[in-house]
Short mmCIF file of C-alpha atoms and ligand atoms in Angstrom, two decimals:
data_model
loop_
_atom_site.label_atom_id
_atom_site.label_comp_id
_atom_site.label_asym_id
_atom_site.label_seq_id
_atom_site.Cartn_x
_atom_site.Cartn_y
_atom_site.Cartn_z
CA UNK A 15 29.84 -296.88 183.15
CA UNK A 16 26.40 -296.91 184.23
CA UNK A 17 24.44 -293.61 185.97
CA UNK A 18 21.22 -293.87 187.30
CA UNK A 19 18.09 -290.91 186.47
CA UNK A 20 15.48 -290.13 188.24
CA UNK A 21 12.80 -287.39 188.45
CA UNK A 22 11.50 -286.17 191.77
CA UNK A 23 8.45 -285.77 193.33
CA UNK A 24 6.47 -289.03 192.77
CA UNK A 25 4.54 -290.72 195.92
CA UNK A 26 5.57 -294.75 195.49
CA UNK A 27 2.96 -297.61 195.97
CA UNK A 28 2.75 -301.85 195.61
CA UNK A 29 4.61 -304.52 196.78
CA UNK A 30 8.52 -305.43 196.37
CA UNK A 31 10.35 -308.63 197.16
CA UNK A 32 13.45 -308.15 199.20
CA UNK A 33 16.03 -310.32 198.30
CA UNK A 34 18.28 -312.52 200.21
CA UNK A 35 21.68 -310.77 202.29
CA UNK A 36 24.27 -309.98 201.02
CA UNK A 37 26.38 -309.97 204.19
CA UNK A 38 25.20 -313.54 205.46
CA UNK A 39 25.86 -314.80 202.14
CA UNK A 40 29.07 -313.87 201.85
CA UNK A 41 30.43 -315.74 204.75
CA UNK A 42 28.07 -318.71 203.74
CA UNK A 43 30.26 -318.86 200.28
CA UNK A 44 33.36 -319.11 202.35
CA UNK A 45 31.75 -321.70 204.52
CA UNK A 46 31.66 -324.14 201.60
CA UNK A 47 35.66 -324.27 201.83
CA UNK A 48 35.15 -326.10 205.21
CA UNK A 49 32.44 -328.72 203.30
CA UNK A 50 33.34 -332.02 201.78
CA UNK A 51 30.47 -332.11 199.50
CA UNK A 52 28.68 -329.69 197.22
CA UNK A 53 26.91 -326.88 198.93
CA UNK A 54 23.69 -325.68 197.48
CA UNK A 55 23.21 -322.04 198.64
CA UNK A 56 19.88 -320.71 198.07
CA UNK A 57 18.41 -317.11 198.26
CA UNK A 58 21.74 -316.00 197.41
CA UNK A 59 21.31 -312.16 196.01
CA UNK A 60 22.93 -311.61 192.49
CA UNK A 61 25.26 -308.91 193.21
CA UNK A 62 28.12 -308.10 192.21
CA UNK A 63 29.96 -308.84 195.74
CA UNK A 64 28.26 -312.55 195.57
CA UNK A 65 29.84 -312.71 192.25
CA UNK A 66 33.12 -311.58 193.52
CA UNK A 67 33.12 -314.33 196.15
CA UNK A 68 32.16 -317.29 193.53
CA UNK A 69 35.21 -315.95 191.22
CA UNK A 70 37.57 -316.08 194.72
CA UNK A 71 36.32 -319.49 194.97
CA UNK A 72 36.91 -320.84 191.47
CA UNK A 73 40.56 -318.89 191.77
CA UNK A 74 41.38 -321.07 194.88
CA UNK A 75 40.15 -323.98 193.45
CA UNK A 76 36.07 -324.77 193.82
CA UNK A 77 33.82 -325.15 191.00
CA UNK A 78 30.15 -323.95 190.88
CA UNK A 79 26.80 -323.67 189.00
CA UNK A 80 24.37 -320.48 189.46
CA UNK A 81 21.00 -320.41 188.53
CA UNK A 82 18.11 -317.97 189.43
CA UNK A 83 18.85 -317.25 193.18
CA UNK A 84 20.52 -320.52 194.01
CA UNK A 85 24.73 -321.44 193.62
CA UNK A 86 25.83 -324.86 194.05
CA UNK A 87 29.03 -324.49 195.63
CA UNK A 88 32.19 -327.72 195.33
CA UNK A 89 34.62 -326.22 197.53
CA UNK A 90 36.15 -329.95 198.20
CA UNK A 91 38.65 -329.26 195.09
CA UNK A 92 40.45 -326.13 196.61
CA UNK A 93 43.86 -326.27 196.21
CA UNK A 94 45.33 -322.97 196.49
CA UNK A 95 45.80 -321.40 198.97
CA UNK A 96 46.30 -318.17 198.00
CA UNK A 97 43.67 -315.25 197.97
CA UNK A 98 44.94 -313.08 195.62
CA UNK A 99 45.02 -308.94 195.65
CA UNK A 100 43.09 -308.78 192.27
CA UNK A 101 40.66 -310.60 193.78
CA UNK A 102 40.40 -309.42 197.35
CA UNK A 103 40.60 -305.80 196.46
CA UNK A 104 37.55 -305.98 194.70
CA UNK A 105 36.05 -306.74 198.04
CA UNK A 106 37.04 -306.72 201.56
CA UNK A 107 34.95 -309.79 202.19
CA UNK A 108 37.11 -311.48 200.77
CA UNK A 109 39.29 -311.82 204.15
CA UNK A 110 36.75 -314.28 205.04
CA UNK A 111 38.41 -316.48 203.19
CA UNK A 112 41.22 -317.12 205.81
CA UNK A 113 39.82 -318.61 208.65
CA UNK A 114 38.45 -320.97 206.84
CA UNK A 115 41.58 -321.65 204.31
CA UNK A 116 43.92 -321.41 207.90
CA UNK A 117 42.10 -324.12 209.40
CA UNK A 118 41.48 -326.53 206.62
CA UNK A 119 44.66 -326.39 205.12
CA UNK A 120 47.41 -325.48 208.45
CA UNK A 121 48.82 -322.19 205.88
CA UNK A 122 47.34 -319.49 203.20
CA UNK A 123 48.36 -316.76 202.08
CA UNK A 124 45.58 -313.90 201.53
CA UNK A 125 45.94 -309.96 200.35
CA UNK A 126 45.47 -307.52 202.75
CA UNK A 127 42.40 -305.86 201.94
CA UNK A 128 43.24 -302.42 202.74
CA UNK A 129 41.17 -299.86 203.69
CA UNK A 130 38.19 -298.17 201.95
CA UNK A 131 36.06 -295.41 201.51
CA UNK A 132 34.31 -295.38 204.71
CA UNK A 133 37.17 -295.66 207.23
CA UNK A 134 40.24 -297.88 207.57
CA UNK A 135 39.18 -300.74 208.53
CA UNK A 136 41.86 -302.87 209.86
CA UNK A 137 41.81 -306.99 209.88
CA UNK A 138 44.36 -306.96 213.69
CA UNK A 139 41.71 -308.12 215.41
CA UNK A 140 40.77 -311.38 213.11
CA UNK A 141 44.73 -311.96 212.89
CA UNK A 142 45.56 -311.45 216.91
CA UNK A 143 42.51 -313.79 217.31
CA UNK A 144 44.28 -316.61 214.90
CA UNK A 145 47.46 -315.93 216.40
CA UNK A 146 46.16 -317.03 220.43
CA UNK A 147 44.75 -320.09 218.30
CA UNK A 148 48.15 -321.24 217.19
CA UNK A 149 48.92 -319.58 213.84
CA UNK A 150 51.95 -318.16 212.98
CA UNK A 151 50.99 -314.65 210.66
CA UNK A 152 53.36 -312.83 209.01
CA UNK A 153 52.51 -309.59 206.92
CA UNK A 154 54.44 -310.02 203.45
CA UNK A 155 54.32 -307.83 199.88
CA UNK A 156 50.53 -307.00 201.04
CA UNK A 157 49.71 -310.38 202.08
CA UNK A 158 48.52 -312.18 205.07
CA UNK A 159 50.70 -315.51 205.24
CA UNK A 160 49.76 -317.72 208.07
CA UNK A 161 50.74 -321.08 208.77
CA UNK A 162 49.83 -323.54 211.81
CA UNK A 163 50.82 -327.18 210.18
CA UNK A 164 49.36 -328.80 213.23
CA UNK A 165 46.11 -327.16 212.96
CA UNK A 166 44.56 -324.37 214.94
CA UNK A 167 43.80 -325.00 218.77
CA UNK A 168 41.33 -324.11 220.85
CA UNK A 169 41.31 -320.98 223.18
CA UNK A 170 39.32 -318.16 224.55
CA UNK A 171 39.46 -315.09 222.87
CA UNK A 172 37.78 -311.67 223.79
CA UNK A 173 37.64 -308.78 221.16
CA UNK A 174 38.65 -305.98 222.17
CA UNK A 175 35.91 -304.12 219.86
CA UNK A 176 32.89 -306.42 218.23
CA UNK A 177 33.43 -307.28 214.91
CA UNK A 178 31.35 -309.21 212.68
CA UNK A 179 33.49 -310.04 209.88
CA UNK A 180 36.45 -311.02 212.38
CA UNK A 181 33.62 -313.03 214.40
CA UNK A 182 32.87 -314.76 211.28
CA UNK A 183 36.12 -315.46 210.54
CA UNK A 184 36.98 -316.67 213.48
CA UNK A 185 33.74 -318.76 214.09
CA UNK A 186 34.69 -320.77 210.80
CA UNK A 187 38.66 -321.40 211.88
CA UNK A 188 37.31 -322.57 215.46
CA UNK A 189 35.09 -325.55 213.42
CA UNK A 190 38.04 -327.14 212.48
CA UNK A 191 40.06 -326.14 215.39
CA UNK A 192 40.86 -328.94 218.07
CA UNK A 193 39.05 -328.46 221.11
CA UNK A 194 36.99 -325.71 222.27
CA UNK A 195 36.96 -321.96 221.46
CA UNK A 196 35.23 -319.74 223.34
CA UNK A 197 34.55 -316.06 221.99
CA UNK A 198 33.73 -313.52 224.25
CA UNK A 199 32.68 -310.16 222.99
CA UNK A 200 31.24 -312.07 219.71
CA UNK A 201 28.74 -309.96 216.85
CA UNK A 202 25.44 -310.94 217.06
CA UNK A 203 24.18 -309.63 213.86
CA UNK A 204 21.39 -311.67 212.20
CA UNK A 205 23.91 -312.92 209.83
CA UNK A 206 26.04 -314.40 212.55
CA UNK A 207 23.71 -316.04 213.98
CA UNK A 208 23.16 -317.68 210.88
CA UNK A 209 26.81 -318.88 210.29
CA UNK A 210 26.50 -320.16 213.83
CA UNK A 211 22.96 -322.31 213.52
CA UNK A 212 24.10 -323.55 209.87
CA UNK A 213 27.06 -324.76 211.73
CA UNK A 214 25.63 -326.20 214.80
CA UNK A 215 22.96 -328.25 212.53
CA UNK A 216 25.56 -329.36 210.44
CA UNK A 217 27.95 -331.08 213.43
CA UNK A 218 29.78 -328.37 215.20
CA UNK A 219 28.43 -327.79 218.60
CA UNK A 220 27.65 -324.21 219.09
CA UNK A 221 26.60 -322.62 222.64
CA UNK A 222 25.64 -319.35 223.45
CA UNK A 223 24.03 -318.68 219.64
CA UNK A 224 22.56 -315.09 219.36
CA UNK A 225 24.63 -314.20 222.25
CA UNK A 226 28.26 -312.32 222.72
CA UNK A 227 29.78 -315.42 224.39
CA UNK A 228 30.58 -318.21 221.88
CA UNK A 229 31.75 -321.73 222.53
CA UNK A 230 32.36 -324.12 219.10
CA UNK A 231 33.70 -327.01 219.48
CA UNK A 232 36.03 -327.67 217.09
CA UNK A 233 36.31 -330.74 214.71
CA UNK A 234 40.00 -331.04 214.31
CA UNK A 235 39.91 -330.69 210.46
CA UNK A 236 37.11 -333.21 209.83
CA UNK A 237 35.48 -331.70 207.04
CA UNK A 238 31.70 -330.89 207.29
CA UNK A 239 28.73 -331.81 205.45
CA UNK A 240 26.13 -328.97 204.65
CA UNK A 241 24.04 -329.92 201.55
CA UNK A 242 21.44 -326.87 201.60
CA UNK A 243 21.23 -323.71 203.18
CA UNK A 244 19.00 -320.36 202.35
CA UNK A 245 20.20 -317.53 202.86
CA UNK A 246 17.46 -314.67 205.46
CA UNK A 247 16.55 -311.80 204.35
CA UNK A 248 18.60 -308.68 203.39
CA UNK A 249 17.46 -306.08 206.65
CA UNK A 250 19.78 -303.71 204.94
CA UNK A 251 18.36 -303.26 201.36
CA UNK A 252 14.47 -303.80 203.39
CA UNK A 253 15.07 -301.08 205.35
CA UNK A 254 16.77 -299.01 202.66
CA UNK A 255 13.27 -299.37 200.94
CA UNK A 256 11.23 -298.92 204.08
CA UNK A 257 13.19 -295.38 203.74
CA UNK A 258 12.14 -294.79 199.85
CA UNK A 259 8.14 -295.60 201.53
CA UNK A 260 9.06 -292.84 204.22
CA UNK A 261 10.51 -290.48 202.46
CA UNK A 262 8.53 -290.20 199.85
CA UNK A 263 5.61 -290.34 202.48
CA UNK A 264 3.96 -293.63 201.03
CA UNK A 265 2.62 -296.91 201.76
CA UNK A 266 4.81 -299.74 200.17
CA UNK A 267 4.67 -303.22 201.21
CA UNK A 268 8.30 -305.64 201.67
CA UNK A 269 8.01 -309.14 200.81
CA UNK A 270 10.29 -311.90 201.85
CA UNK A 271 11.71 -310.37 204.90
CA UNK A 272 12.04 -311.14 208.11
CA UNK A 273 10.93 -307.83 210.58
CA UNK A 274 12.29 -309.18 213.86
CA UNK A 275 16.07 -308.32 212.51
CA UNK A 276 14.81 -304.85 211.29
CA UNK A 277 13.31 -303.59 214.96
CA UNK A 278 15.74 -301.18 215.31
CA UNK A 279 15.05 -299.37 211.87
CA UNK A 280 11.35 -300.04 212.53
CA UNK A 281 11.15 -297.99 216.02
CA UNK A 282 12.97 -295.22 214.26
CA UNK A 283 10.62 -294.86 211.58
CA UNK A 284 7.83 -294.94 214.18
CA UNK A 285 9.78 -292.26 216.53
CA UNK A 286 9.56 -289.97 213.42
CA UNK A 287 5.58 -291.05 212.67
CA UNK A 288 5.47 -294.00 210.46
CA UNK A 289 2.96 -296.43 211.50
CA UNK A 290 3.43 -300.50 210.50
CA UNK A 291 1.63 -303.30 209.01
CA UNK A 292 3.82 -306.41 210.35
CA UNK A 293 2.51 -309.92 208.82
CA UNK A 294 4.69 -312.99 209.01
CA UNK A 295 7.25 -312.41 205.88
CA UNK A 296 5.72 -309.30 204.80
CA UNK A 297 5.79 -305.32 206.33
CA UNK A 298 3.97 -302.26 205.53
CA UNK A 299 5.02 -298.89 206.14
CA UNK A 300 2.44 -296.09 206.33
CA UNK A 301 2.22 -292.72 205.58
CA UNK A 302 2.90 -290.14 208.42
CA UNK A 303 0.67 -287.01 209.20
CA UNK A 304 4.09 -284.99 209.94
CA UNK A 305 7.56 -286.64 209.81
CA UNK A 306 8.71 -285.91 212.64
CA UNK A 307 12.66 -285.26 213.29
CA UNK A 308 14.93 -287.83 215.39
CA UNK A 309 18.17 -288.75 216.85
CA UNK A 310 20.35 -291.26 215.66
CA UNK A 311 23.90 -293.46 216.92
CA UNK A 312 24.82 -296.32 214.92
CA UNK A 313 26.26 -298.99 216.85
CA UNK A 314 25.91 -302.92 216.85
CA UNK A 315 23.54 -304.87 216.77
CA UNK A 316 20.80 -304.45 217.96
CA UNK A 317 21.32 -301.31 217.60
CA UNK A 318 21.06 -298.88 215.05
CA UNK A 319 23.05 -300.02 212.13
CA UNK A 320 25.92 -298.64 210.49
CA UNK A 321 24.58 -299.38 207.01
CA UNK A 322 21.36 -297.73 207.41
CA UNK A 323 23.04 -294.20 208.27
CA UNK A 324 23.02 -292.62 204.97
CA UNK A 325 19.74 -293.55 204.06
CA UNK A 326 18.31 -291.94 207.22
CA UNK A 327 20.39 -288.53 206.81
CA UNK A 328 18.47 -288.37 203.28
CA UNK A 329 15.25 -289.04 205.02
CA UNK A 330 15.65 -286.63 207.82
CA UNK A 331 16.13 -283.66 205.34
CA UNK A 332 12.64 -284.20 204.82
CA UNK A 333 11.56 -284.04 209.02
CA UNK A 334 10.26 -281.38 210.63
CA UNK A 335 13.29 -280.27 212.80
CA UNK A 336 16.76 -281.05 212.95
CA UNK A 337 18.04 -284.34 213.81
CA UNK A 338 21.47 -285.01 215.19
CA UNK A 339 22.92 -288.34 213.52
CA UNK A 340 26.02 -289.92 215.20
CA UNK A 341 28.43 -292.51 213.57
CA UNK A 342 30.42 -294.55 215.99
CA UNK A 343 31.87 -297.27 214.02
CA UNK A 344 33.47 -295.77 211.13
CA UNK A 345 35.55 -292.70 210.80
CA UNK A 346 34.66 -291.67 207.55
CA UNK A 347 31.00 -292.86 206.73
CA UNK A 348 29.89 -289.12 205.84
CA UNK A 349 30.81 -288.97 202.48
CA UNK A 350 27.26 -288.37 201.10
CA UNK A 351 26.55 -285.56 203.25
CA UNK A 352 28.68 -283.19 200.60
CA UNK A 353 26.93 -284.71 198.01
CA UNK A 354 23.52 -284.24 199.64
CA UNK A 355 24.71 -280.45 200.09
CA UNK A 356 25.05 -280.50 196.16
CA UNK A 357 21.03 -281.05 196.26
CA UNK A 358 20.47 -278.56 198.47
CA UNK A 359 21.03 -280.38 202.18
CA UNK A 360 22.05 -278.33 205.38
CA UNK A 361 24.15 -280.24 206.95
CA UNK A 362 27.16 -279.80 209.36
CA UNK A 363 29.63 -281.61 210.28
CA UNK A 364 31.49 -282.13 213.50
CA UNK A 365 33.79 -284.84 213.47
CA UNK A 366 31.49 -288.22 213.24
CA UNK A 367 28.43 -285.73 214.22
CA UNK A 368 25.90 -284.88 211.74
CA UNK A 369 23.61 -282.05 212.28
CA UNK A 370 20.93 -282.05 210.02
CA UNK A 371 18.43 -279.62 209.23
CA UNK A 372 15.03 -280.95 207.89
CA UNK A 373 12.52 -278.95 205.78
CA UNK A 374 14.50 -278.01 203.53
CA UNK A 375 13.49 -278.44 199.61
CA UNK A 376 16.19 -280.56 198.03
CA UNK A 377 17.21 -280.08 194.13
CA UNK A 378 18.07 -282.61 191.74
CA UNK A 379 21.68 -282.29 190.69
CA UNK A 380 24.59 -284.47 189.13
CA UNK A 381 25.91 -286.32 192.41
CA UNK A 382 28.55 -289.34 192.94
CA UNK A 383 28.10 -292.34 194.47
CA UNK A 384 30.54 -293.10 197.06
CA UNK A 385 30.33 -296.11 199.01
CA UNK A 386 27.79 -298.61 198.73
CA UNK A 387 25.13 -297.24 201.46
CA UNK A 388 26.34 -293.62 200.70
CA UNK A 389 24.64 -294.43 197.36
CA UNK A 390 21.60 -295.87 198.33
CA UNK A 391 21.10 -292.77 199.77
CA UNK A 392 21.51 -290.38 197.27
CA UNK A 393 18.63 -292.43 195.25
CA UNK A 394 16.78 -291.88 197.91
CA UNK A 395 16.99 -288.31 197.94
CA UNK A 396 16.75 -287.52 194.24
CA UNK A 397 12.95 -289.53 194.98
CA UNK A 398 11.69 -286.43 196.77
CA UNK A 399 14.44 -283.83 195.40
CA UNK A 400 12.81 -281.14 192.56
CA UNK A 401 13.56 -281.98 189.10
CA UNK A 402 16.18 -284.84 187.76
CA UNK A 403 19.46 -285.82 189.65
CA UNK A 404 22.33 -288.23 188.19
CA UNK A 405 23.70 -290.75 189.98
CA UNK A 406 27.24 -291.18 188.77
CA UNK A 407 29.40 -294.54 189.38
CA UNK A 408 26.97 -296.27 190.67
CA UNK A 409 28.91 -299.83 190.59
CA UNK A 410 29.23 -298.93 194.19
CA UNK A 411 25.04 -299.88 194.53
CA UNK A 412 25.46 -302.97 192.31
CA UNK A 413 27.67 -304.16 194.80
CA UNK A 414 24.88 -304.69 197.44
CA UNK A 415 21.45 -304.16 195.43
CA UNK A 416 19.61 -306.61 193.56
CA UNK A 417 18.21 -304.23 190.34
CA UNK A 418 17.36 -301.49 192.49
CA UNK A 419 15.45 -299.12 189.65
CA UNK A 420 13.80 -301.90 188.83
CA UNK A 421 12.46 -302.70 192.07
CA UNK A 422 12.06 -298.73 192.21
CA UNK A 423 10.18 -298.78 189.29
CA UNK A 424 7.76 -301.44 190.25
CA UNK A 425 7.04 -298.98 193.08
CA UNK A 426 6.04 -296.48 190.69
CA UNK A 427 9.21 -294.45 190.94
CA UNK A 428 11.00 -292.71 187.64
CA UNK A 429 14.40 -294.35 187.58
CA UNK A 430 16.50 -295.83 184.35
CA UNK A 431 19.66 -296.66 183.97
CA UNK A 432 21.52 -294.52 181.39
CA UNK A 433 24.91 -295.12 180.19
CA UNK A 434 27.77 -292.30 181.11
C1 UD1 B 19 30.55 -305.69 208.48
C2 UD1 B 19 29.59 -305.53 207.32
C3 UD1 B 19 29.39 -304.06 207.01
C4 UD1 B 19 28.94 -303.30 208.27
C5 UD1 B 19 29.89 -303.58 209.43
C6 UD1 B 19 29.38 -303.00 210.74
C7 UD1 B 19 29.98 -307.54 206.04
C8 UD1 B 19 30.55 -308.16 204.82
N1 UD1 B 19 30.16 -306.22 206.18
O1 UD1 B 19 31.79 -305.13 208.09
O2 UD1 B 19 28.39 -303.95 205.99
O3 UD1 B 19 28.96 -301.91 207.99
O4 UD1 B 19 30.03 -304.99 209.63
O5 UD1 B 19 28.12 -303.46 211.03
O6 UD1 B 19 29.35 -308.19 206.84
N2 UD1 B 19 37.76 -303.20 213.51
C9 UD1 B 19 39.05 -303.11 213.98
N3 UD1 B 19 39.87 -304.20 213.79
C10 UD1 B 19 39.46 -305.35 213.20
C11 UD1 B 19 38.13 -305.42 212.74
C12 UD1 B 19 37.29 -304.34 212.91
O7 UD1 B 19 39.47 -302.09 214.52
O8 UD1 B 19 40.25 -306.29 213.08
C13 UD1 B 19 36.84 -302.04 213.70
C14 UD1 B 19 36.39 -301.43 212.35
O9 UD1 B 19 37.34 -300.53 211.85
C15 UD1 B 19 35.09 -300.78 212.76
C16 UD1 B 19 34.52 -301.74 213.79
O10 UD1 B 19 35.63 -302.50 214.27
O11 UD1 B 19 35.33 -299.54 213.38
C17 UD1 B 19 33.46 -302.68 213.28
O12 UD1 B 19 33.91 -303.26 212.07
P1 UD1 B 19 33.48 -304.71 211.62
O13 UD1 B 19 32.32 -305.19 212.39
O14 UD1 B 19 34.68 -305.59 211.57
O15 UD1 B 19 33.02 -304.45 210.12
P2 UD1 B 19 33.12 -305.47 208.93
O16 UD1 B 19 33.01 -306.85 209.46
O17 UD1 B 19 34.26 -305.13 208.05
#
């Protein structure tokens, strides 16, 4: 197993590409089982999720080709229907797979994901939403097994709570629905907006884009054509790295991004001092006289995201004041703060309410990566901490991050990766 080193105390300077999301190309992959023709999926970030997906794929039946950045995806040769555990538990992703295996094929049969580190995470809501479109679902050994031999159908739905994997899901099974579905209560994160415009340039009619009320009109299992699509910008590992620039008070310049999906993490930076260079693909963060302390509640988009939580608890150790850091979508994303404490972190914890002091010196130590975001975090901490920290298990990161020491490196950071 891998571990990650790094010595403290170094300011971080240049340029680094951010690479292509992971979370828009993940339901992009599972897109391709709706396409009658090869899919060639570009900007696609080589992570170990995105691998995860392509083996899914082949498992089910699809062949592909990867190259650099770019997967060519023949999804037309899926015959099985079944997404199976060893696959799926991998990644919880991988339920994206059945909307789009549902609706193509009128049955599947895909594991139950589970839950994971950072909170249950139940699927009810993308199953209750199949269910008012026709299906017949059935929980058996672990598995998902839904039929509807005459296709899904049309209906409105409204989610009780937003969801953007269930949205997804749900978005893909209404394209080869018959007749209309109407969402209400849809994600609009920037990666389902992109499922939604691929689809609507590609012959699915899709009103109400970018907004929480949905209508597709369904193509009553004519398969699509999509022969190219690139995947935006990854605002999760560019704002993880507009982080490393803050907390490590330095000016460090993104590539390849796209800033009007990061505004939320922007305006916090600037609430606690940073100041921005914003060009068309490209962002600057600047140093800040003081970094000043602020408050934070995840929630969806636009708001402040979920996934950039962690990352900001690291970097408000290093504010002026204490900053009180709320999590309201899942139950247990506070798993670094005991492993910041190991570095020397005051933090306490009330339920899913962080109080955290800032000012405080942090030490490196041996720490454990947790979750994927949990992990990012911990880097980010043992940039400023005094002395050398460990990063243990750090498959977690490789899940979501494209060779982050190197990219850490090329900022001028000290990073390797050592073997356990
Ligand atoms: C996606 C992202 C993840 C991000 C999260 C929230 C992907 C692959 N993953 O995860 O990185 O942290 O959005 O922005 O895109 N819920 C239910 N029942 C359901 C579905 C969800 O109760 O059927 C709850 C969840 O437990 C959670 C909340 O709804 O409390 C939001 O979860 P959801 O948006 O579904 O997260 P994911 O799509 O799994």
């Amino acid at each position: 197993m891998d571990y990650l080193e790094i010595e403290g105390g170094n300011k971080l300077s240049g340029t680094v590409d951010i690479a292509g999301a992971k979370n828009a190309a993940l339901p992009i992959l599972a897109l391709t089982i709706l396409c009658q023709n090869e899919v060639k999926i570009c900007n696609l970030p080589p992570v170990f999720d995105i691998k995860t997906m392509l083996s899914l794929l082949e498992n089910l039946g699809a062949t592909y080709t990867y190259q650099d950045d770019c997967a060519t995806v023949d999804a037309s040769t899926v015959h099985n229907t079944e997404a199976k555990y060893d696959i799926v538990r991998k990644m919880r992703a991988s339920i994206l797979t059945l909307g789009p295996l549902l609706t193509r094929f009128g049955h599947c049969e895909v594991s139950l994901p589970g839950g994971c580190a950072i909170g249950q995470r139940p699927i009810d809501l993308h199953l209750k939403a199949l269910e008012q479109m026709g299906a017949h679902i059935e929980i058996k050994q672990g598995y998902v097994v839904a039929s509807a031999p005459d296709g899904l159908k049309g209906t409105t739905i409204i989610f009780d709570k937003i969801t953007v994997t269930g949205s997804e899901n749900i978005i893909m099974a209404a394209a080869l629905a018959k007749g209309e579905t109407k969402i209400i209560n849809a994600a609009k994160e920037p990666e389902v907006v992109q499922l939604c415009e691929i689809l609507n340039d590609h012959g699915v009619l899709i009103k109400g884009i970018g907004s929480d009320e949905l209508i597709i009109h369904g193509r009553d299992r004519t398969l699509l054509n999509i022969p190219e699509i690139t995947v935006i910008p990854d605002r999760i590992e560019a704002g993880t790295y507009l982080c490393a620039g803050a907390i490590t008070n330095s000016q460090i310049t993104l590539n390849k991004v796209n800033h009007s999906h990061l505004i939320s993490t922007i305006l916090k930076l600037q609430e606690m001092g940073f100041d921005f260079d914003l060009h068309e693909e490209s962002i600057t963060i600047k140093p800040s006289a003081k970094i000043l302390h602020a408050n934070i509640a995840t929630t969806e988009y636009p708001g402040f995201p979920t996934d950039m939580q962690a990352q900001f608890m690291a970097l408000a150790l290093q504010a002026d004041g204490t900053s009180i850091i709320e999590e309201r979508l899942f139950e247990n994303r506070f798993m670094h703060v005991s492993e910041l404490t190991r570095m020397g972190a005051v933090i306490q914890l009330n339920n899913n309410i962080a109080t955290v002091e800032g000012n405080h010196s942090l030490n490196g130590a041996d720490v454990m990566a947790t979750d994927l975001r949990a992990s990012s975090a911990l880097v980010l901490a043992a940039l400023v901490a005094n002395g050398t920290t460990r990063v243990h298990r750090i498959y977690h990161l490789d899940r979501g991050y494209v060779s982050l020491e190197k990219k850490l490196q090329q900022l001028g950071a000290k990073i390797k990766r050592l073997k356990e």
